[in-house]
Structure formats: C-alpha cells, structure tokens
Amino acid sequence: MDRPPTIEDLERGLKGARQEVRNLQVIQMRPGHSAKRLKLLAALERSARAEVRLRIKALEHAKSQMQ
C-alpha cells in the first residue's frame, strides 16, 4: 500500500512544476519557432501553470491537516 505524500514530497513536486514553467518560458523566447510551435508551447505553459496552482492547493491542504 502506498503511503500518503509528505510535505517534503509535495514541496519537491511544486518546485519541479515551477521549473517546468520557467523552462517553457525560456524555450518560447528562443527565435526560430513556427507559429504552430509557439501556440503549442503556450498551451504547455498554461498546463504547467495549472499544475503549479493545484500543487500549491495540495500543499496548503496538507499543511492545514497537520495543525
């Protein structure tokens, strides 16, 4: 049976998701992308930002359960 994630696990996942957002922003700044590829990269960034928001909520919830 799997154990529930610890606060450290949740923080590590949040850090990784934030890094993904930054990486996608940097990729979009590089010249030479087609319009289609830029649209795809923008959609990926939106998805990564949504993941960050959900991970923040999960972390806040976990911290509130510990109090």
XYZ file of C-alpha atoms in Angstrom:
67
model
C 0.000 0.000 0.000
C 1.320 3.456 -0.917
C 1.949 6.000 1.751
C 0.457 9.489 1.503
C 2.873 12.139 0.239
C 4.828 14.049 2.856
C 5.128 17.831 2.946
C 8.630 17.420 1.506
C 7.249 15.318 -1.378
C 4.651 17.973 -2.147
C 7.226 20.783 -1.988
C 9.559 18.852 -4.300
C 6.729 18.343 -6.810
C 5.852 22.051 -6.646
C 9.474 23.005 -7.229
C 9.620 20.731 -10.288
C 6.390 22.144 -11.718
C 7.654 25.709 -11.274
C 10.887 24.767 -13.033
C 8.871 23.363 -15.929
C 7.047 26.698 -16.296
C 10.390 28.541 -16.375
C 11.838 26.114 -18.919
C 8.855 26.527 -21.218
C 9.125 30.320 -20.982
C 12.794 30.181 -21.967
C 12.069 27.855 -24.889
C 9.406 30.265 -26.159
C 11.892 33.151 -26.111
C 14.284 31.393 -28.468
C 13.958 32.587 -32.055
C 13.042 30.406 -34.978
C 9.838 28.747 -33.758
C 6.923 28.440 -36.134
C 3.593 29.962 -35.136
C 2.183 26.474 -34.659
C 5.014 25.502 -32.301
C 4.676 28.738 -30.296
C 0.970 28.033 -29.871
C 1.779 24.535 -28.620
C 4.426 25.853 -26.215
C 1.966 28.431 -24.862
C -0.585 25.675 -24.240
C 2.049 23.596 -22.445
C 2.948 26.581 -20.281
C -0.719 27.136 -19.369
C -0.970 23.485 -18.401
C 2.190 23.690 -16.286
C 0.871 26.819 -14.550
C -2.376 24.979 -13.765
C -0.309 22.156 -12.285
C 1.526 24.676 -10.092
C -1.786 26.066 -8.812
C -3.057 22.572 -7.980
C 0.180 21.614 -6.255
C 0.026 24.797 -4.147
C -3.523 23.900 -3.099
C -2.466 20.350 -2.230
C 0.439 21.635 -0.155
C -1.755 24.166 1.671
C -4.312 21.441 2.384
C -1.674 19.058 3.708
C -0.250 21.763 5.967
C -3.712 22.644 7.295
C -4.356 18.983 8.147
C -1.212 18.900 10.277
C -2.344 21.744 12.531
